[in-house]
CSV table of C-alpha atoms in Angstrom, one decimal:
chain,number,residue,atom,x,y,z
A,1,UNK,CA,-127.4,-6.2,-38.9
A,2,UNK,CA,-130.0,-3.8,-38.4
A,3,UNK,CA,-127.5,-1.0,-37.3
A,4,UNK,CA,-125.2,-1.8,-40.3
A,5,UNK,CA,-128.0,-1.4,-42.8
A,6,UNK,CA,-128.7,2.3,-40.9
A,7,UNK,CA,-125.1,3.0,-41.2
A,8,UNK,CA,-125.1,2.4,-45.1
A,9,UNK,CA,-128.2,4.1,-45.3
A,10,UNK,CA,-126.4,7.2,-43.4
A,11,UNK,CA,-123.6,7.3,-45.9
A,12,UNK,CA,-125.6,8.3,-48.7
A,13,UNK,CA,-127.5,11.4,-46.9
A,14,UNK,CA,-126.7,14.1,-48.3
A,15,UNK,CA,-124.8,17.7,-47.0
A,16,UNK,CA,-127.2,20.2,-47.1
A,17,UNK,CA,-128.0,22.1,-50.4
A,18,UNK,CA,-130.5,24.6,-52.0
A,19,UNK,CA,-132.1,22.8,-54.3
A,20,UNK,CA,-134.6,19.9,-52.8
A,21,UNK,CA,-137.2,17.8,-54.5
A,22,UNK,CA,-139.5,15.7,-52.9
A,23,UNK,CA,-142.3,13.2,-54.6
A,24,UNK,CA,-143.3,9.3,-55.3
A,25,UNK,CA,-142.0,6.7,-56.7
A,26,UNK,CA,-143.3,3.3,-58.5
A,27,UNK,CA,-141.2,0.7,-59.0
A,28,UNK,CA,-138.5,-1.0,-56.8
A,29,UNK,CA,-138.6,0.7,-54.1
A,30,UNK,CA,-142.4,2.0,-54.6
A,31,UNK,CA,-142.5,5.0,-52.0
A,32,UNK,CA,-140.6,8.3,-51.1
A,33,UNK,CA,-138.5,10.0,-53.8
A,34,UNK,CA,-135.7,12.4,-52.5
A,35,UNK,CA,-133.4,14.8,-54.8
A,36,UNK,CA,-130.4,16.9,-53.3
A,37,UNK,CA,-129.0,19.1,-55.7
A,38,UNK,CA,-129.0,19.2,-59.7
A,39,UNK,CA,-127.0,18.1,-62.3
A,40,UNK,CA,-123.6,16.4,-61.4
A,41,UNK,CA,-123.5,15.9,-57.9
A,42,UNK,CA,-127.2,15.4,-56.8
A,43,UNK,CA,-128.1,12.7,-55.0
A,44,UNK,CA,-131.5,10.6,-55.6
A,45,UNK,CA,-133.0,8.6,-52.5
A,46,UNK,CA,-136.2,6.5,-52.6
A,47,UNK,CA,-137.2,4.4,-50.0
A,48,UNK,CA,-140.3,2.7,-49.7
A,49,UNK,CA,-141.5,-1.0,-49.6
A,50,UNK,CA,-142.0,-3.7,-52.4
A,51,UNK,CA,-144.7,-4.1,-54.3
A,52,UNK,CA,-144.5,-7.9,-54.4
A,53,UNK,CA,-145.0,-7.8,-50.4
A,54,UNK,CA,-144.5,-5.7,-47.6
A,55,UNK,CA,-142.7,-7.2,-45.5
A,56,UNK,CA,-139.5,-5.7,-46.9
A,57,UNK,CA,-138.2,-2.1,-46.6
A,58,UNK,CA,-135.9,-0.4,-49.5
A,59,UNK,CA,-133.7,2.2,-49.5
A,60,UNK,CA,-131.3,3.2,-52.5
A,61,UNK,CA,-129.3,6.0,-52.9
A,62,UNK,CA,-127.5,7.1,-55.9
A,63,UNK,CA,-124.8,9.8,-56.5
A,64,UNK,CA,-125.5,11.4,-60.2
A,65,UNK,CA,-122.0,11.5,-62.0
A,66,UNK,CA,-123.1,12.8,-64.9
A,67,UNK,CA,-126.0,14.2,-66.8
A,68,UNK,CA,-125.9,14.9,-70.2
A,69,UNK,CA,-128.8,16.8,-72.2
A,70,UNK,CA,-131.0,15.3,-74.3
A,71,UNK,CA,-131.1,16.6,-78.3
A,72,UNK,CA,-134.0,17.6,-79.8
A,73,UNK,CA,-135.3,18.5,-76.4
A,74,UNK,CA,-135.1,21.6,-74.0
A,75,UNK,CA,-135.6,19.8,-70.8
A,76,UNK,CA,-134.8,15.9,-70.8
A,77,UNK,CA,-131.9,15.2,-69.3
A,78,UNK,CA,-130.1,11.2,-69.2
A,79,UNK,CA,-128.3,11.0,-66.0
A,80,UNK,CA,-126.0,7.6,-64.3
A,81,UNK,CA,-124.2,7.0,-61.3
A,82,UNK,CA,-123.1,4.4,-58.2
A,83,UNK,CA,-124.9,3.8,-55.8
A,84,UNK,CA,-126.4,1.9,-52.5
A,85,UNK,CA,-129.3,-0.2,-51.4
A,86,UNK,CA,-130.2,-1.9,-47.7
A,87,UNK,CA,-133.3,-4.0,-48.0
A,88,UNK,CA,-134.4,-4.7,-44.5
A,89,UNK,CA,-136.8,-8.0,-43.9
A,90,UNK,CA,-138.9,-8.4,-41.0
A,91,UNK,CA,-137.5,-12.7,-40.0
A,92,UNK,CA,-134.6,-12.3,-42.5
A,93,UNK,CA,-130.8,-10.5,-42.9
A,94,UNK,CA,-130.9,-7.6,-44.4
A,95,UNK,CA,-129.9,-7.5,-48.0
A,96,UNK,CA,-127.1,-4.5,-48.7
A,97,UNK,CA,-125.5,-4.1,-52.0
A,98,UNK,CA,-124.0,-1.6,-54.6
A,99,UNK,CA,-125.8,-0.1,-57.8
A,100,UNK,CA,-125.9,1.6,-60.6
A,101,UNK,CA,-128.9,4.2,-61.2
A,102,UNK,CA,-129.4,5.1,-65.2
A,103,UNK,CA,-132.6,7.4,-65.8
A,104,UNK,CA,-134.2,9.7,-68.1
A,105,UNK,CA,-135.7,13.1,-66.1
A,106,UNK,CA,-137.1,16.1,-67.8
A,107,UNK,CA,-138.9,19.3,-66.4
A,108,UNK,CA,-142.8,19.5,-66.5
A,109,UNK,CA,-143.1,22.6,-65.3
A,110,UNK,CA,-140.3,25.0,-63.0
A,111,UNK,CA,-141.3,23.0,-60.0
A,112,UNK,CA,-142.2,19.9,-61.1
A,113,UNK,CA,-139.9,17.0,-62.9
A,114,UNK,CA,-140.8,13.1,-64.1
A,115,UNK,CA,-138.0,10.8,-64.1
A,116,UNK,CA,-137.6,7.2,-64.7
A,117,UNK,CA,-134.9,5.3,-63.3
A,118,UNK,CA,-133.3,1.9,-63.8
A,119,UNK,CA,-130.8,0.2,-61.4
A,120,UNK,CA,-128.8,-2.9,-61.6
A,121,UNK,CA,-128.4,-4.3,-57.9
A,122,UNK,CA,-125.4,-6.2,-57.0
A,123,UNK,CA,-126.4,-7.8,-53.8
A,124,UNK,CA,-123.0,-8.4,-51.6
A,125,UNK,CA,-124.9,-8.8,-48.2
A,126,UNK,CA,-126.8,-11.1,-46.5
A,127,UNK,CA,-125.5,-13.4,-50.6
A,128,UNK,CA,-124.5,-12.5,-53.6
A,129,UNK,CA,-127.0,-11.7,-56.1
A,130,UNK,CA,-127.9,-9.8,-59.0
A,131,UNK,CA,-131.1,-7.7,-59.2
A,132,UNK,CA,-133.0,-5.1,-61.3
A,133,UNK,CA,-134.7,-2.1,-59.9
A,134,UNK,CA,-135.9,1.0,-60.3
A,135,UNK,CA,-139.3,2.9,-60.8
A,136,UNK,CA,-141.2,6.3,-62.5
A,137,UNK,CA,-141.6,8.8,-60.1
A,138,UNK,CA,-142.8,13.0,-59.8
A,139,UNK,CA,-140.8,14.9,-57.8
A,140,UNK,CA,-141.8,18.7,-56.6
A,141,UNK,CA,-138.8,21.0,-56.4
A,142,UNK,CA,-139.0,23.3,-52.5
């Protein structure tokens, strides 16, 4: 199972592209924030571990469909899109599933951004389930 969850995990890195971010998240998964590309077409990963134990690692992945401005402001942005997560246990299956990633980001500065990020987890591996994830993060643009 191990190998499966690595091979969903695999799916969602992304081709190279110019634009990179990197930061931390808090939430579900609290940890590592990635960002390949902007707008339409970027892809968020965090992976980290739980905050209510860590004995689990998470990885999600979404692909940002769409982004659509925010009015009244000049750099708030909502953005949604599918997406993946593999939570791998230490003495349990790992738990893979499918999700959708709905946030707010916005531009503190050229290089930084803040985001917030809220994901609805249908579990489809190792039961079916239903979860809620997601976190606030800074991410630094490279």
């Amino acid at each position: 199972m191990r190998f499966l969850s690595l091979a969903l995990l695999l799916l969602v890195a992304p081709a190279a592209s110019a634009q990179f971010a990197i930061g931390g998240q808090i939430g579900d998964p609290t940890g590592l924030s990635l960002k390949f590309g902007g707008g339409p077409g970027a892809l968020l990963v965090a992976v980290g571990w739980d905050l209510d134990g860590f004995d689990r690692v998470a990885a999600e992945g979404h692909y940002v469909l769409r982004t659509r401005p925010l009015q009244g402001t000049r750099t708030a942005r909502l953005f949604y899109g599918p997406g993946v997560f593999v939570h791998a246990r230490e003495e349990a299956e790992d738990d893979i599933g499918v999700s959708l990633g709905v946030g707010l980001e916005g531009d503190l500065s050229p290089d930084f951004e803040l985001y917030g990020l809220l994901s609805p987890r249908l579990q489809l591996v190792d039961e079916t389930d239903f979860d809620l994830g997601g976190g606030l993060g800074l991410r630094l643009r490279l």
